[in-house]
Coordinates of C-alpha atoms in Angstrom, one line a residue:
Chain A
M1 CA -27.2 -31.2 6.6
E2 CA -25.6 -33.3 4.1
Y3 CA -26.3 -36.7 2.4
G4 CA -29.2 -39.3 3.8
E5 CA -30.1 -37.0 6.4
D6 CA -33.9 -36.8 4.3
T7 CA -35.8 -39.9 5.1
T8 CA -38.0 -39.1 2.0
S9 CA -37.5 -40.9 -1.1
V10 CA -35.2 -39.9 -3.4
D11 CA -35.6 -38.9 -6.7
G12 CA -33.5 -40.9 -8.6
C13 CA -30.1 -40.9 -8.6
S14 CA -26.8 -38.8 -9.9
H15 CA -27.6 -36.1 -12.0
S16 CA -25.6 -32.8 -11.9
S17 CA -27.0 -29.6 -11.9
P18 CA -25.5 -28.6 -15.3
S19 CA -25.9 -31.9 -17.0
S20 CA -29.6 -31.3 -18.0
T21 CA -30.8 -28.7 -20.3
R22 CA -34.0 -28.2 -18.8
D23 CA -34.0 -24.4 -18.4
V24 CA -35.5 -22.8 -14.8
T25 CA -37.1 -19.9 -14.3
V26 CA -36.2 -17.4 -11.7
S27 CA -37.4 -14.7 -10.3
T28 CA -36.9 -10.8 -11.5
Q29 CA -36.0 -7.7 -10.0
S30 CA -38.4 -5.3 -12.0
P31 CA -41.4 -7.8 -12.6
S32 CA -42.8 -4.6 -14.6
K33 CA -40.6 -5.0 -17.3
L34 CA -40.7 -8.6 -17.8
P35 CA -43.6 -9.9 -19.6
E36 CA -43.4 -13.5 -19.4
P37 CA -44.9 -14.6 -16.6
E38 CA -48.4 -14.1 -18.0
E39 CA -47.5 -15.8 -21.2
V40 CA -46.0 -18.7 -19.5
P41 CA -48.5 -21.9 -19.2
S42 CA -49.4 -22.2 -15.5
D43 CA -48.3 -25.7 -15.5
K44 CA -44.8 -24.3 -16.6
M45 CA -44.9 -21.5 -13.6
A46 CA -46.1 -24.2 -10.9
K47 CA -43.0 -26.0 -11.7
K48 CA -40.7 -26.4 -8.6
V49 CA -36.8 -25.7 -8.9
R50 CA -34.8 -26.8 -6.4
R51 CA -32.0 -24.1 -5.3
W52 CA -29.4 -26.8 -6.1
E53 CA -30.2 -26.7 -9.4
V54 CA -29.6 -23.0 -9.7
F55 CA -26.5 -22.8 -7.6
P56 CA -23.9 -20.5 -9.1
G57 CA -20.4 -22.3 -8.1
K58 CA -19.3 -25.0 -10.2
N59 CA -20.3 -28.2 -8.3
K60 CA -22.1 -31.6 -8.7
F61 CA -25.1 -32.3 -7.2
H62 CA -26.3 -35.6 -6.7
C63 CA -29.6 -37.7 -5.0
N64 CA -31.4 -34.2 -5.4
G65 CA -29.2 -31.8 -3.8
R66 CA -28.2 -34.0 -0.9
I67 CA -24.5 -34.9 -2.3
M68 CA -22.2 -32.1 -3.0
M69 CA -18.6 -32.7 -5.1
A70 CA -16.4 -30.9 -7.2
R71 CA -16.6 -31.1 -10.9
Q72 CA -13.7 -33.1 -11.6
T73 CA -14.2 -36.4 -9.7
G74 CA -12.4 -39.1 -11.7
I75 CA -9.7 -39.4 -9.0
F76 CA -12.3 -39.6 -6.6
Y77 CA -13.3 -43.0 -8.0
L78 CA -9.8 -44.1 -8.1
T79 CA -9.4 -43.6 -4.5
C80 CA -12.6 -45.5 -3.7
T81 CA -11.5 -48.3 -6.4
L82 CA -8.4 -49.0 -4.6
I83 CA -9.2 -48.8 -1.2
I84 CA -12.4 -51.0 -2.2
V85 CA -10.4 -53.3 -4.4
T86 CA -7.3 -53.9 -2.3
S87 CA -9.0 -54.5 1.3
G88 CA -11.5 -56.8 -0.7
L89 CA -8.5 -58.7 -1.7
F90 CA -7.3 -58.3 1.9
F91 CA -10.9 -60.1 3.4
G92 CA -10.9 -62.4 0.8
F93 CA -7.7 -63.9 1.1
D94 CA -5.4 -63.5 3.7
C95 CA -8.5 -62.9 6.2
V96 CA -9.6 -66.5 5.4
Y97 CA -6.4 -67.8 6.6
L98 CA -5.1 -65.6 9.1
A99 CA -8.5 -66.2 11.0
Q100 CA -7.9 -70.1 11.2
H101 CA -4.2 -69.7 12.4
V102 CA -4.0 -66.5 14.1
T103 CA -6.8 -65.1 15.4
P104 CA -10.5 -63.8 14.0
A105 CA -10.2 -60.6 15.6
I106 CA -7.8 -59.8 12.5
P107 CA -10.8 -59.7 9.9
A108 CA -13.0 -58.2 12.7
I109 CA -10.3 -54.9 13.3
G110 CA -9.8 -55.1 9.7
G111 CA -13.8 -54.9 8.9
A112 CA -13.7 -51.9 11.7
L113 CA -11.1 -49.8 10.3
F114 CA -12.5 -50.5 6.6
I115 CA -16.2 -49.0 7.5
F116 CA -14.3 -45.8 9.1
V117 CA -11.9 -44.9 6.4
M118 CA -15.3 -45.2 4.3
A119 CA -17.3 -43.2 6.3
T120 CA -15.0 -40.4 6.7
L121 CA -14.1 -40.7 3.1
F122 CA -17.7 -40.3 1.8
R123 CA -18.3 -37.6 5.0
T124 CA -15.6 -35.5 3.3
S125 CA -16.4 -36.0 -0.3
F126 CA -20.3 -35.4 0.0
S127 CA -20.6 -32.7 2.3
D128 CA -20.9 -29.1 2.0
P129 CA -17.2 -28.1 2.8
G130 CA -18.3 -24.8 4.3
V131 CA -18.9 -22.5 1.5
I132 CA -20.0 -18.8 2.0
P133 CA -23.0 -18.3 -0.2
R134 CA -22.7 -15.4 -2.4
A135 CA -24.0 -12.2 -1.4
S136 CA -27.4 -11.4 -2.2
L137 CA -28.0 -8.2 -4.6
D138 CA -28.8 -5.8 -2.0
E139 CA -25.8 -6.5 0.2
A140 CA -23.6 -5.9 -2.9
A141 CA -24.8 -2.7 -3.4
E142 CA -24.8 -1.7 -0.3
L143 CA -21.1 -2.9 -0.1
E144 CA -20.6 -0.8 -3.6
R145 CA -22.0 2.1 -1.8
Q146 CA -20.0 2.3 1.0
M147 CA -16.8 1.5 -1.0
E148 CA -17.9 4.3 -3.4
V149 CA -18.6 7.1 -0.9
P150 CA -14.7 7.5 0.0
N151 CA -14.1 8.1 -3.6
A152 CA -16.7 11.1 -4.1
G153 CA -14.1 13.4 -3.8
S154 CA -12.6 12.9 -6.9
P155 CA -15.4 12.3 -9.9
G156 CA -12.9 12.8 -12.8
T157 CA -10.5 9.9 -12.1
Y158 CA -11.0 6.6 -12.0
R159 CA -9.7 5.1 -8.7
P160 CA -10.4 1.2 -8.1
P161 CA -12.6 0.9 -4.6
P162 CA -10.8 -1.1 -1.6
R163 CA -10.2 -4.3 -2.2
T164 CA -9.3 -5.0 1.6
K165 CA -10.4 -4.2 4.9
E166 CA -8.5 -4.6 7.8
V167 CA -9.6 -6.5 11.1
V168 CA -7.6 -7.1 14.4
I169 CA -7.8 -10.1 15.7
K170 CA -6.5 -11.0 19.3
G171 CA -4.2 -7.9 18.4
Q172 CA -3.2 -9.4 15.4
V173 CA -3.6 -7.7 12.0
V174 CA -5.7 -9.7 9.7
K175 CA -6.7 -8.6 5.9
L176 CA -10.0 -9.1 4.7
K177 CA -10.1 -9.5 0.7
Y178 CA -13.3 -8.6 -1.4
C179 CA -13.9 -11.3 -3.4
F180 CA -15.3 -10.1 -7.0
T181 CA -16.9 -13.4 -7.7
C182 CA -19.0 -13.7 -4.4
K183 CA -19.3 -10.0 -3.9
L184 CA -18.2 -10.0 -0.1
F185 CA -15.4 -9.5 1.8
R186 CA -14.2 -12.7 2.9
P187 CA -14.2 -14.1 6.8
P188 CA -10.7 -14.6 8.3
R189 CA -9.2 -18.1 6.9
A190 CA -11.5 -18.2 3.8
S191 CA -10.6 -18.4 0.6
H192 CA -11.9 -18.6 -3.0
C193 CA -11.6 -21.8 -4.5
S194 CA -11.1 -21.5 -8.4
L195 CA -11.9 -25.0 -9.3
C196 CA -15.6 -25.0 -7.6
D197 CA -15.8 -21.2 -7.9
N198 CA -16.9 -20.8 -4.3
C199 CA -15.5 -19.1 -1.2
V200 CA -14.9 -21.6 1.0
D201 CA -15.0 -21.0 5.1
R202 CA -11.4 -21.8 6.6
F203 CA -10.2 -23.0 3.3
D204 CA -8.1 -25.8 3.6
H205 CA -7.1 -26.9 0.0
H206 CA -9.2 -28.7 -2.9
C207 CA -8.3 -32.6 -2.8
P208 CA -8.7 -33.9 -6.1
W209 CA -8.3 -37.3 -4.2
V210 CA -11.4 -36.7 -2.4
G211 CA -13.5 -34.9 -5.2
N212 CA -14.1 -31.9 -2.9
C213 CA -12.7 -28.9 -1.2
V214 CA -11.5 -29.4 2.4
G215 CA -13.1 -27.0 4.6
K216 CA -14.4 -25.4 8.0
R217 CA -16.9 -28.1 7.9
N218 CA -15.1 -31.1 6.4
Y219 CA -11.6 -30.6 7.7
R220 CA -11.8 -33.1 10.7
Y221 CA -13.5 -36.0 8.4
F222 CA -10.9 -35.5 6.0
Y223 CA -8.1 -35.5 9.0
L224 CA -9.5 -38.9 10.1
F225 CA -10.0 -40.1 6.6
I226 CA -6.2 -39.7 6.3
L227 CA -5.3 -40.9 9.7
S228 CA -7.7 -43.8 9.6
L229 CA -6.4 -44.8 5.8
S230 CA -2.8 -45.2 7.3
V231 CA -3.8 -47.0 10.4
H232 CA -5.6 -49.3 7.6
C233 CA -2.9 -49.5 5.0
I234 CA 0.0 -50.2 7.3
Y235 CA -2.4 -52.7 9.4
I236 CA -3.3 -54.8 5.8
F237 CA 0.7 -54.6 5.2
A238 CA 1.1 -56.1 8.5
C239 CA -1.1 -58.7 7.9
V240 CA -0.1 -59.7 4.4
L241 CA 3.5 -60.1 5.5
T242 CA 2.2 -62.3 8.6
N243 CA 0.3 -64.1 6.0
L244 CA 2.9 -64.6 3.7
I245 CA 5.7 -65.4 6.8
L246 CA 3.6 -67.9 8.5
R247 CA 2.7 -69.9 4.5
A248 CA 6.7 -69.6 4.2
Q249 CA 7.7 -71.5 7.5
Q250 CA 5.9 -74.1 5.8
D251 CA 7.7 -73.9 2.5
N252 CA 10.0 -71.1 1.1
F253 CA 8.7 -67.4 0.8
L254 CA 8.4 -67.9 -3.2
T255 CA 5.9 -70.6 -3.1
A256 CA 4.2 -68.8 -0.7
M257 CA 3.5 -65.6 -2.8
K258 CA 2.5 -68.2 -5.3
E259 CA 0.0 -69.8 -3.1
S260 CA -1.4 -66.1 -2.3
P261 CA -1.2 -63.8 -5.1
A262 CA -3.6 -61.6 -3.8
S263 CA -1.5 -60.8 -0.7
V264 CA 1.1 -59.9 -3.1
I265 CA -1.1 -57.0 -5.0
E266 CA -2.0 -56.0 -1.6
A267 CA 1.5 -55.6 -0.6
I268 CA 2.6 -53.8 -3.7
V269 CA -0.3 -51.2 -3.3
C270 CA 0.4 -50.3 0.5
F271 CA 4.3 -50.6 0.2
F272 CA 3.6 -47.4 -2.8
S273 CA 0.9 -46.0 -0.6
V274 CA 1.4 -45.4 2.8
W275 CA 4.5 -43.2 2.5
S276 CA 2.6 -40.3 1.0
I277 CA -0.3 -41.2 3.1
V278 CA 1.4 -41.5 6.3
G279 CA 3.3 -38.4 5.1
L280 CA 0.2 -36.7 4.7
A281 CA -1.2 -37.6 8.2
G282 CA 1.8 -36.3 10.0
F283 CA 1.6 -33.1 8.2
H284 CA -1.8 -32.6 8.8
S285 CA -1.3 -33.7 12.3
Y286 CA 1.1 -30.6 12.7
L287 CA -1.7 -28.4 11.3
V288 CA -4.2 -29.2 13.2
A289 CA -2.1 -29.0 16.4
S290 CA -1.2 -25.7 15.3
E291 CA -4.4 -24.6 14.4
L292 CA -3.4 -23.7 10.8
T293 CA -5.0 -24.5 7.7
T294 CA -3.0 -25.7 4.6
N295 CA -3.7 -22.7 3.1
E296 CA -1.8 -20.4 6.0
D297 CA 0.9 -22.6 6.2
I298 CA 1.9 -22.7 2.7
K299 CA 1.5 -18.8 2.4
G300 CA 3.3 -18.4 5.4
S301 CA 1.2 -15.9 6.9
F302 CA 2.0 -16.9 10.7
T303 CA 5.5 -17.4 10.6
A304 CA 7.9 -15.7 12.9
R305 CA 9.6 -14.8 9.0
R306 CA 6.8 -12.3 8.4
G307 CA 7.8 -10.0 11.2
A308 CA 8.5 -10.3 15.3
D309 CA 5.3 -9.9 16.0
S310 CA 3.5 -12.2 13.8
F311 CA 1.5 -14.8 15.7
N312 CA -1.2 -17.0 14.9
P313 CA -4.3 -15.7 16.6
Y314 CA -6.4 -18.4 16.0
S315 CA -4.6 -21.1 18.2
K316 CA -5.8 -21.6 21.8
G317 CA -2.4 -21.9 22.9
S318 CA -2.0 -25.7 23.9
I319 CA -1.6 -28.6 21.3
F320 CA -4.4 -30.3 23.3
K321 CA -6.8 -27.4 23.7
N322 CA -6.0 -27.0 19.4
C323 CA -7.2 -30.6 18.6
S324 CA -9.8 -30.6 20.8
Q325 CA -11.3 -27.3 19.0
V326 CA -10.2 -29.3 15.3
L327 CA -11.4 -32.6 15.8
C328 CA -14.4 -31.9 18.5
G329 CA -15.4 -28.7 18.0
P330 CA -18.8 -27.5 16.9
V331 CA -19.5 -27.3 13.2
P332 CA -22.2 -25.2 11.9
P333 CA -24.5 -26.8 9.4
S334 CA -24.4 -26.2 5.6
L335 CA -25.5 -22.5 5.0
L336 CA -26.6 -23.4 1.5
D337 CA -30.0 -24.4 1.6
R338 CA -29.5 -26.5 -1.3
R339 CA -33.4 -28.5 -1.0
G340 CA -35.3 -25.6 -0.7
Y341 CA -37.2 -24.5 -3.6
V342 CA -36.4 -21.2 -5.6
V343 CA -39.3 -19.2 -5.3
P344 CA -40.1 -17.2 -8.7
D345 CA -41.8 -13.8 -7.4
S346 CA -39.5 -12.5 -4.3
S347 CA -35.9 -12.6 -3.6
Q348 CA -36.2 -14.7 -1.0
A349 CA -36.9 -18.2 -0.8
H350 CA -39.6 -20.3 0.2
H351 CA -38.3 -22.3 3.2
T352 CA -38.7 -26.1 2.8
G353 CA -37.7 -26.6 6.1
N354 CA -34.7 -28.1 5.5
M355 CA -32.8 -27.1 8.8
G356 CA -33.4 -23.7 9.0
T357 CA -30.3 -22.6 7.6
N358 CA -32.0 -20.8 4.4
T359 CA -29.9 -18.4 2.9
A360 CA -30.7 -15.6 0.0
P361 CA -31.4 -16.7 -3.1
D362 CA -29.1 -14.2 -4.6
L363 CA -29.9 -16.3 -7.6
P364 CA -30.7 -13.1 -9.9
P365 CA -32.8 -12.5 -11.8
P366 CA -32.2 -13.0 -15.5
A367 CA -33.2 -16.5 -16.0
V368 CA -35.6 -14.9 -18.5
V369 CA -33.5 -16.3 -21.4
T370 CA -34.2 -19.4 -20.2
T371 CA -37.5 -19.2 -20.3
A372 CA -37.4 -18.6 -24.2
D373 CA -35.6 -22.0 -24.3
E374 CA -38.7 -23.5 -22.6
M375 CA -40.7 -22.2 -25.1
L376 CA -39.1 -24.0 -27.7
P377 CA -39.1 -27.2 -28.5
A378 CA -35.4 -29.0 -27.2
G379 CA -34.1 -29.6 -30.3
E380 CA -34.2 -25.8 -30.9
N381 CA -32.8 -24.9 -28.2
V382 CA -29.6 -27.1 -28.7
K383 CA -29.6 -25.9 -32.0
K384 CA -29.2 -22.3 -30.8
R385 CA -26.7 -22.9 -28.4
E386 CA -24.7 -24.6 -31.3
M387 CA -25.1 -21.7 -33.2
I388 CA -23.6 -19.1 -30.9
S389 CA -20.0 -18.4 -30.6
Y390 CA -19.1 -16.3 -27.8
Q391 CA -16.0 -14.0 -27.2
T392 CA -14.1 -14.8 -23.9
P393 CA -13.3 -11.7 -21.6
D394 CA -9.7 -12.5 -22.8
G395 CA -10.6 -12.0 -26.5
T396 CA -10.6 -15.2 -28.1
I397 CA -13.7 -16.1 -30.1
N398 CA -14.8 -19.3 -29.2
N399 CA -17.5 -21.6 -30.6
K400 CA -17.8 -24.0 -28.1
L401 CA -20.3 -22.7 -25.7
P402 CA -19.1 -22.5 -21.7
P403 CA -20.6 -25.5 -19.9
L404 CA -23.9 -24.4 -18.1
N405 CA -23.3 -24.0 -14.3
G406 CA -26.5 -24.9 -12.9
T407 CA -27.4 -21.6 -13.7
S408 CA -29.2 -20.8 -17.2
S409 CA -27.5 -17.3 -16.4
P410 CA -24.7 -16.0 -14.4
P411 CA -25.4 -14.9 -10.9
T412 CA -23.6 -11.5 -11.4
C413 CA -22.9 -9.5 -13.9
G414 CA -19.1 -9.0 -12.8
G415 CA -16.4 -11.1 -13.6
R416 CA -18.2 -14.3 -15.5
K417 CA -17.6 -15.1 -18.9
N418 CA -20.6 -16.6 -19.1
H419 CA -22.0 -13.1 -19.0
I420 CA -21.1 -12.4 -22.4
W421 CA -22.6 -15.7 -23.4
D422 CA -25.4 -14.8 -22.4
M423 CA -26.1 -11.4 -23.6
T424 CA -25.3 -13.0 -26.9
L425 CA -28.3 -15.4 -26.3
N426 CA -30.3 -12.4 -25.1
Q427 CA -30.2 -10.9 -28.3
L428 CA -30.9 -13.7 -30.3
N429 CA -33.8 -14.7 -28.1
Y430 CA -36.9 -15.4 -30.4
M431 CA -39.1 -13.7 -28.0
G432 CA -37.7 -10.6 -28.9
R433 CA -37.7 -9.2 -25.9
S434 CA -35.2 -6.2 -24.8
N435 CA -32.1 -6.9 -23.9
N436 CA -32.3 -8.7 -20.2
H437 CA -29.4 -7.5 -19.5
A438 CA -30.8 -3.8 -18.7
A439 CA -33.2 -5.6 -16.8
I440 CA -30.8 -7.4 -14.6
H441 CA -28.8 -4.3 -13.6
G442 CA -31.3 -1.6 -14.3
T443 CA -30.8 1.3 -16.4
N444 CA -28.2 3.2 -14.9
P445 CA -25.1 1.0 -15.4
G446 CA -22.5 0.3 -12.8
S447 CA -25.0 1.4 -9.9
V448 CA -25.5 -2.0 -8.7
Y449 CA -22.0 -3.7 -8.4
P450 CA -18.5 -2.7 -7.4
Q451 CA -16.6 -0.4 -10.1
P452 CA -15.0 -2.7 -12.2
Y453 CA -17.9 -4.4 -13.4
R454 CA -19.4 -1.5 -15.2
H455 CA -21.7 -3.1 -17.6
S456 CA -20.6 -0.4 -20.2
D457 CA -17.2 -1.4 -19.9
Y458 CA -18.2 -4.7 -20.5
L459 CA -20.1 -3.5 -23.9
S460 CA -17.2 -1.5 -24.6
G461 CA -14.8 -4.1 -24.5
T462 CA -12.2 -2.4 -21.7
S463 CA -10.2 -4.5 -20.4
V464 CA -12.1 -4.8 -17.1
L465 CA -12.0 -8.6 -16.6
P466 CA -12.6 -11.3 -14.4
A467 CA -9.3 -12.8 -13.0
V468 CA -9.1 -15.7 -15.2
K469 CA -6.2 -17.6 -14.8
G470 CA -3.1 -16.7 -16.6
N471 CA -4.7 -13.4 -17.2
K472 CA -1.6 -11.2 -15.4
S473 CA -3.4 -7.9 -15.6
T474 CA -6.4 -8.8 -13.0
M475 CA -4.4 -11.2 -10.7
S476 CA -4.2 -9.0 -8.0
R477 CA -8.0 -8.3 -8.2
G478 CA -9.1 -11.5 -9.2
C479 CA -10.4 -13.8 -6.4
S480 CA -10.5 -16.8 -8.3
T481 CA -6.5 -16.9 -8.6
D482 CA -6.2 -16.6 -5.1
F483 CA -5.3 -19.3 -3.2
Chain B
M1 CA -44.7 -15.1 8.7
D2 CA -44.4 -16.5 4.9
N3 CA -46.3 -13.6 3.5
M4 CA -43.6 -11.1 5.0
A5 CA -41.1 -13.2 4.1
R6 CA -41.9 -12.4 0.7
L7 CA -40.5 -8.8 0.2
S8 CA -38.6 -8.0 -2.7
S9 CA -36.2 -5.4 -2.6
S10 CA -37.9 -2.8 -4.5
Q11 CA -40.3 -2.3 -1.5
C12 CA -38.2 -1.8 1.2
T13 CA -34.7 -0.2 1.9
K14 CA -32.6 -2.5 3.4
V15 CA -29.7 -2.1 6.5
F16 CA -26.9 -4.4 7.2
L17 CA -25.0 -5.1 10.2
Q18 CA -21.7 -6.7 9.3
R19 CA -20.0 -9.3 11.3
D20 CA -17.5 -8.3 14.0
F21 CA -14.4 -10.4 13.6
T22 CA -12.6 -8.9 16.4
E23 CA -12.6 -11.6 18.9
G24 CA -11.8 -14.3 15.8
T25 CA -13.7 -16.3 13.4
G26 CA -16.8 -17.2 15.5
V27 CA -20.3 -15.8 14.6
R28 CA -21.1 -12.3 16.1
F29 CA -22.7 -9.0 14.6
Q30 CA -21.5 -5.6 15.0
N31 CA -23.6 -3.8 17.7
K32 CA -23.3 -0.4 16.3
F33 CA -26.6 1.5 15.7
P34 CA -27.1 2.3 11.7
Q35 CA -28.3 5.6 11.0
E36 CA -30.8 5.0 9.0
L37 CA -32.9 3.6 12.0
E38 CA -32.6 6.6 13.8
G39 CA -36.2 7.6 15.3
K40 CA -37.4 4.4 14.3
I41 CA -36.6 2.3 17.0
D42 CA -35.4 2.7 20.1
R43 CA -31.7 2.0 20.3
A44 CA -31.4 -0.2 23.5
I45 CA -34.0 -2.2 22.2
L46 CA -32.3 -3.4 19.2
E47 CA -28.8 -3.6 20.9
R48 CA -30.5 -6.0 23.4
T49 CA -31.9 -8.3 20.4
I50 CA -28.4 -8.0 18.7
N51 CA -26.5 -9.0 22.1
T52 CA -29.0 -11.8 22.7
V53 CA -28.4 -13.2 19.2
N54 CA -24.9 -13.1 19.5
S55 CA -25.0 -15.0 22.9
I56 CA -27.0 -17.6 21.1
Y57 CA -24.2 -17.5 18.6
L58 CA -21.4 -17.6 21.5
E59 CA -23.0 -20.4 23.0
A60 CA -23.0 -22.7 19.6
E61 CA -19.3 -21.8 19.0
S62 CA -18.3 -22.9 21.9
L63 CA -16.4 -25.9 23.2
S64 CA -18.3 -27.1 25.6
G65 CA -18.6 -30.7 27.3
R66 CA -21.7 -31.4 25.6
T67 CA -20.0 -30.3 22.5
Y68 CA -17.2 -32.3 22.8
C69 CA -19.2 -35.5 24.0
E70 CA -21.4 -35.2 21.2
S71 CA -18.8 -35.1 18.8
C72 CA -17.1 -37.9 20.4
F73 CA -19.7 -40.4 20.2
A74 CA -20.6 -39.1 16.7
C75 CA -17.0 -40.0 15.8
M76 CA -17.4 -43.6 17.6
T77 CA -20.6 -44.4 15.1
A78 CA -18.5 -43.2 12.3
Y79 CA -20.4 -40.1 11.9
I80 CA -23.5 -42.2 11.2
A81 CA -25.2 -40.5 14.0
Y82 CA -25.1 -37.3 12.6
L83 CA -27.6 -38.9 10.2
C84 CA -30.0 -38.9 12.7
M85 CA -29.8 -36.0 14.7
D86 CA -29.6 -32.5 15.1
T87 CA -26.2 -30.9 16.4
H88 CA -26.1 -29.0 19.2
Y89 CA -25.2 -25.7 16.7
E90 CA -28.2 -26.4 14.6
K91 CA -30.3 -26.5 17.5
C92 CA -29.0 -22.8 18.3
L93 CA -29.5 -21.8 14.7
K94 CA -33.2 -22.9 15.2
K95 CA -33.5 -20.8 18.4
V96 CA -32.2 -17.8 16.8
A97 CA -34.6 -18.0 14.3
R98 CA -37.6 -18.4 16.8
Y99 CA -36.0 -15.5 18.4
I100 CA -35.8 -13.4 15.9
E101 CA -39.7 -14.3 14.7
E102 CA -40.7 -13.7 18.3
Q103 CA -39.3 -10.5 18.1
N104 CA -40.6 -9.2 14.5
K105 CA -43.9 -10.2 16.1
T106 CA -44.0 -8.7 18.9
V107 CA -41.6 -5.4 18.7
F108 CA -40.1 -4.8 15.8
V109 CA -42.9 -5.2 12.9
Q110 CA -45.0 -2.6 15.0
Q111 CA -42.2 0.0 14.8
G112 CA -42.3 -0.8 11.1
L113 CA -39.0 -2.8 10.8
M114 CA -38.3 -6.6 10.2
L115 CA -35.2 -8.3 11.2
V116 CA -33.7 -11.1 9.0
D117 CA -32.4 -14.2 10.3
P118 CA -28.6 -14.0 9.3
A119 CA -28.8 -17.9 8.7
E120 CA -31.0 -17.1 5.5
R121 CA -28.2 -14.7 4.4
G122 CA -25.3 -17.2 5.0
L123 CA -24.2 -15.4 8.4
R124 CA -22.6 -13.0 6.3
V125 CA -24.9 -10.3 7.7
F126 CA -27.6 -9.2 9.8
E127 CA -30.5 -7.5 7.2
I128 CA -32.9 -5.3 8.5
C129 CA -35.5 -4.0 6.3
I130 CA -37.7 -1.1 6.8
L131 CA -41.1 -1.5 5.4
T132 CA -42.7 0.9 3.8
E133 CA -46.7 1.7 4.7
Q134 CA -48.0 -1.3 2.4
Q135 CA -46.2 -3.8 4.6
N136 CA -47.4 -2.5 7.6
R137 CA -50.9 -3.2 7.3

């Protein structure tokens, strides 16, 4: 589950997984090829790493994995500040006057609304939106094997594997797209968020105001947040006007404003925000009533325009049932075992009893690179990184290293520019080990992953590229440009 | 169970049953018998196991009166109640885990197979490991 569930002590506060240069040793698939486990001192081998630290997406984690947010959280802090400051001014100034002259219920109701707004905001922002963990290597290999079989008839020609699968849900044909980053066919209604680099179940949208994606697990908190915030906004506005009017009865309006300048500030903030917040709440009320996501609404997936037969197969039929389902329906726990430990020697993680929702550690193999970094003094590690310039998949040379995503090496070969960076780092590896890429992928290039990301293609520089934003040639394939 | 959990892919063949989306987005696994398991296990036994697991997921995902009350109560406490209790869904997932462990112990390992709880695979697939001789001991 999300934050705060664990009552054990929290180790320190906010540190994001990519922020430290501490690297982790993760399991490899062919231990016989890699000599390092014996070379590393036993205390390093015993160092336990939590799974959030090697999470392949671009999320930031806090409180030792209990809190999960998007990478860019500046606007979230703005949201918090606006709400807290405005409410603070309200309680500090208007409530004092109104509690005396009208009723003490006013601050009480305001307080309850404020608590509800903040609780739902934190729930939305800090929880796992419904991220679908990336497929394990075995699953990816199996999918690739299944997709390759139909192509066996034409050995000479290169035909890309099928990227979509069709499924009929309650009479409606729905296309499931293959996600090249996560190596799975996305369930219906799931979508890949390019900002967080995760597939999210029942993806609604990525909201910078809450600093997180809005998906299956936190949609209802998001909806209740904007609903309660609109009520709170209108409530404060009404109370502020009441305050000013009551004061103006003794004098005039201008004097009232001078006596209570905080009210003026609150009125301005509320007036300008109420339009957008109420508008958004109204829009999402429509979505909840029709059992649609923002994503589906914008794409027009189930409108009559698409075809006379197009209907929403997920709708329960009535507004009441749809609302009940969205707001009161069951919510699965997080499928990411963020606080579990990574087990170095096998392909499965050790279960720490977090919720019975362990996921496969698709974290593959090779952070062997990082073992080398561990062996070097930290200062040298930094210098080594600075020495490297890397070539992005679109061919430009960049002297700035891509940020660590919480993994020291990419989870998969396919579609990640970090992959090239890591290959270069491998080649600079002082331990003189053979290129770990071979160890990662086996000696048979392209045998593990779906065709477009053959190892040989990467090396030869053919333009089989991940979907980098703006890279039109691969947009049809790339899941990261997929909305 | 911990020992058995530490199988790496180089040690066993894995068979995957994909999700069945024909009834919607709810968690449900396809019940078609994979060819690789022909002769290793009785078809009916596997089908019964998958059906039981699917029924537990169906119970987890259904909007029953209990789930409704639980959600309303949590909403009234500003969702602070979720910090203290397991939801019905979580309890069902634990039930699935216990059921699969029990099935492994009593039926499948003896036939040389091991079922992996789908929750360990992010509810993407139902994984069945075909154990090699080494693990059978």
